[in-house]
Tab-separated table of C-alpha atoms in Angstrom:
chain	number	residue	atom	x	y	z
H	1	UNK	CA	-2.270	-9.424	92.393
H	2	UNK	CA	-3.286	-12.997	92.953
H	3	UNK	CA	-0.921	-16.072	93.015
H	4	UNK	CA	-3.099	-17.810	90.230
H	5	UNK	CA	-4.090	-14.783	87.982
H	6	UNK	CA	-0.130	-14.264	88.602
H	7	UNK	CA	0.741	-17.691	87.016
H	8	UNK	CA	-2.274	-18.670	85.183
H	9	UNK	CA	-3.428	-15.235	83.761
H	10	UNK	CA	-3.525	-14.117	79.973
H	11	UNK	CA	-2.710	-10.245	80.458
H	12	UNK	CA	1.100	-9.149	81.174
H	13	UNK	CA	2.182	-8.474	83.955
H	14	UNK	CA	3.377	-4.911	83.218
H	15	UNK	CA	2.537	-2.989	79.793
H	16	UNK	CA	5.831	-2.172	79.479
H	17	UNK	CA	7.386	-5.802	78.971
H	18	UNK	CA	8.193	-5.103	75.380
H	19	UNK	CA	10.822	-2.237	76.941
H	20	UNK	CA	12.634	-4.939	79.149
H	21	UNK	CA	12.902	-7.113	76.933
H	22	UNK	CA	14.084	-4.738	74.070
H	23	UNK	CA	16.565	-3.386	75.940
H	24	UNK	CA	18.048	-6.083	76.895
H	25	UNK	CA	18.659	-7.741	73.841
H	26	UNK	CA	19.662	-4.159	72.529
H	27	UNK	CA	22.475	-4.022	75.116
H	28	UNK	CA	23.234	-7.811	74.125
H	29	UNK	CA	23.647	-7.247	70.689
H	30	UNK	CA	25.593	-4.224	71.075
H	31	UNK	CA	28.232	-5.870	73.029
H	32	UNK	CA	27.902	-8.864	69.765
H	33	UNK	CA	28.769	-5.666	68.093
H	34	UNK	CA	31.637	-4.145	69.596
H	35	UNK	CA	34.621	-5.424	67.308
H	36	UNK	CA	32.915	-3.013	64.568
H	37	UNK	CA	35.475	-1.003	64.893
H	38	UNK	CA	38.369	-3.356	65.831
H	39	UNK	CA	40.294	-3.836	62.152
H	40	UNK	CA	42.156	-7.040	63.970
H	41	UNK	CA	39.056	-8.500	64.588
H	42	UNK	CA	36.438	-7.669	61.484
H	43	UNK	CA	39.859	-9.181	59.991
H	44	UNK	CA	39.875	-12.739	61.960
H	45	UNK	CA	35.855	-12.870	60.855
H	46	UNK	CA	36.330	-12.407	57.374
H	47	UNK	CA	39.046	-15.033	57.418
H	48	UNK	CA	36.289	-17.498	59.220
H	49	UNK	CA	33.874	-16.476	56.709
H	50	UNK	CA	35.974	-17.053	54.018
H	51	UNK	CA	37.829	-19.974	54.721
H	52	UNK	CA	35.360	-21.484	56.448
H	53	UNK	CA	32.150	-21.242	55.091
H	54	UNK	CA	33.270	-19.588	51.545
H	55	UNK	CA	31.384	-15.899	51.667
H	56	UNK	CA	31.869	-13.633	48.890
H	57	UNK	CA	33.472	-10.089	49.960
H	58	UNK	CA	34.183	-11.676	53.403
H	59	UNK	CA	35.259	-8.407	54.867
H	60	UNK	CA	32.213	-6.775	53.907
H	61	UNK	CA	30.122	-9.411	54.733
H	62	UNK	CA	32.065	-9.159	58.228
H	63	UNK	CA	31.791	-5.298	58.805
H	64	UNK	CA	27.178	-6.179	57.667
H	65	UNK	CA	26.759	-8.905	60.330
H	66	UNK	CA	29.000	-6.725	62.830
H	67	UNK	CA	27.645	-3.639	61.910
H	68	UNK	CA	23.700	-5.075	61.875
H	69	UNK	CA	24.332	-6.227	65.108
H	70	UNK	CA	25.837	-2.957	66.657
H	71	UNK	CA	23.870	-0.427	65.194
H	72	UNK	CA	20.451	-3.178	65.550
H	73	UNK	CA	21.449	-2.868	69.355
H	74	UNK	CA	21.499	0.849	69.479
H	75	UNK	CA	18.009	1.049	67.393
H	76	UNK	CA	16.613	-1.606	70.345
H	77	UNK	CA	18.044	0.334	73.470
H	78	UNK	CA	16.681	3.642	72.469
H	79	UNK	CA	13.616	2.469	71.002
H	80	UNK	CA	14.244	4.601	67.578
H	81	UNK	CA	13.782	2.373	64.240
H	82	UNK	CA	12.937	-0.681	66.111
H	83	UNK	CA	11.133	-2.559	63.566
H	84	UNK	CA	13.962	-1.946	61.116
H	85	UNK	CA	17.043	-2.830	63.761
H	86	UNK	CA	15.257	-5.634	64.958
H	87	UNK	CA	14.448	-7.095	61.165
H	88	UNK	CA	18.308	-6.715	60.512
H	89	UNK	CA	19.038	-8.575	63.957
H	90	UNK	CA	16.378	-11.211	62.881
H	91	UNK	CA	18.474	-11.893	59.088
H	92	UNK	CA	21.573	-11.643	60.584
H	93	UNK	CA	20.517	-14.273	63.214
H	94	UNK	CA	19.010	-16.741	60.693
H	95	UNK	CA	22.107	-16.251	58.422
H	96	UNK	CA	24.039	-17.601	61.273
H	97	UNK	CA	21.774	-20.295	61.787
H	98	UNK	CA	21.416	-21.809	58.803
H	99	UNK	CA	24.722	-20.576	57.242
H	100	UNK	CA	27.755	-21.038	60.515
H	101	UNK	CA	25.566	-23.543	62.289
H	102	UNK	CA	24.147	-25.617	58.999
H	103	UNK	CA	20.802	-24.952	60.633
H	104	UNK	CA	21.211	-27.117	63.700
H	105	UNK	CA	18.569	-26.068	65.401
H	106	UNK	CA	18.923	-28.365	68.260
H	107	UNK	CA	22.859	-28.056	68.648
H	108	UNK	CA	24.852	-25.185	67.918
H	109	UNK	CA	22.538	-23.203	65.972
H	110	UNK	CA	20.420	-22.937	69.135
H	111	UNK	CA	20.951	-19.340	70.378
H	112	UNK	CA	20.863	-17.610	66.926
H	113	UNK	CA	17.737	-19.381	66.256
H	114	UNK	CA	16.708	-18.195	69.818
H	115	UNK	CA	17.743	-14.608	69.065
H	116	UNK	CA	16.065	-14.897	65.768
H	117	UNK	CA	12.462	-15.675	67.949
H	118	UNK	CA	13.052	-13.022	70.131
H	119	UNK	CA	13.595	-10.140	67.166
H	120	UNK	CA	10.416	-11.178	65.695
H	121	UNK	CA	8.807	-10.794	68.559
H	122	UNK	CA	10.304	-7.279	68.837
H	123	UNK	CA	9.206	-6.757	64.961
H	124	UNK	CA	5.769	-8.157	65.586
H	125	UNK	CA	5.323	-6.210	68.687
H	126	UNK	CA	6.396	-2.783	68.229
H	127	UNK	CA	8.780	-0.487	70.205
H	128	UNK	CA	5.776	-0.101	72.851
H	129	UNK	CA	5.267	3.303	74.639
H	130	UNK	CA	8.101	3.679	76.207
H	131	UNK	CA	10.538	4.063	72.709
H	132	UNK	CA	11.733	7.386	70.453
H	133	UNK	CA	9.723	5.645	67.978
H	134	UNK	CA	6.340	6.302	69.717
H	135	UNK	CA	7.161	9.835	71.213
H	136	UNK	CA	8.263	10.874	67.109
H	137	UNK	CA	5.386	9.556	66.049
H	138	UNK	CA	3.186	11.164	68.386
H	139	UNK	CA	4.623	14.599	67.848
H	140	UNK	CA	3.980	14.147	63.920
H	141	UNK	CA	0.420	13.202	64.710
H	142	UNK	CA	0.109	16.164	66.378
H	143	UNK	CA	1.357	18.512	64.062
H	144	UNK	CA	-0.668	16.470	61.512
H	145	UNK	CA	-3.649	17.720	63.239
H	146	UNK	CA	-2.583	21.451	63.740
């Protein structure tokens, strides 16, 4: 490949960019995720979210944002429900934008709004080839067809 068509080119690079970058974030989010099943800390959250920035049902608003971003990581990495785990990644991320961060978009709301970009890109785009989505749906065409 060519410097220029490298740098200056419209196609990607590789057809499987959508897989990088879905992972990833998956593995990101999952690690975002991990205190799901920490009581102490789904605890500490709803106390923030309570105190803080006056949620109703803090705790279960605490275990949905957790939980959305743990389970949303797991759909990513393994390519199965995409669209939906990266739509509940996207909410979750404007939530905290506009909500925790008072939508600061140039300040501390940054990186949600950041992550919020980047799931819509993953919802606009698909799970690509290489996903569970794509080799379930290709088996059902095919059956479709028998």
């Amino acid at each position: 490949m060519k410097l220029t068509k490298l740098f200056y080119g419209t196609e990607p690079i590789t057809q499987n960019y959508i897989l990088v970058l879905r992972v990833i974030m998956g593995i990101l989010f999952i690690n975002h995720g991990n205190g799901f099943f920490d009581t102490k800390d789904m605890v500490g959250f709803a106390d923030y979210l309570e105190k803080d920035l006056h949620f109703p049902l803090p705790l279960f608003m605490a275990y949905l944002r957790t939980g959305a971003e743990l389970f949303g990581g797991i759909m990513l990495v393994f390519g199965l429900f995409t669209r939906f785990g990266a739509f509940l990644i996207f909410v979750t991320m404007l939530v905290a934008g506009f909500i925790a961060d008072k939508g600061d978009f140039f300040g501390d709301g940054e990186m949600p709004f950041a992550y919020a970009a980047v799931m819509l890109t993953i919802f606009l785009a698909g799970p690509g080839k290489v996903s569970l989505d794509n080799y379930f749906l290709t088996k059902f065409n095919e059956a479709k067809k028998s």
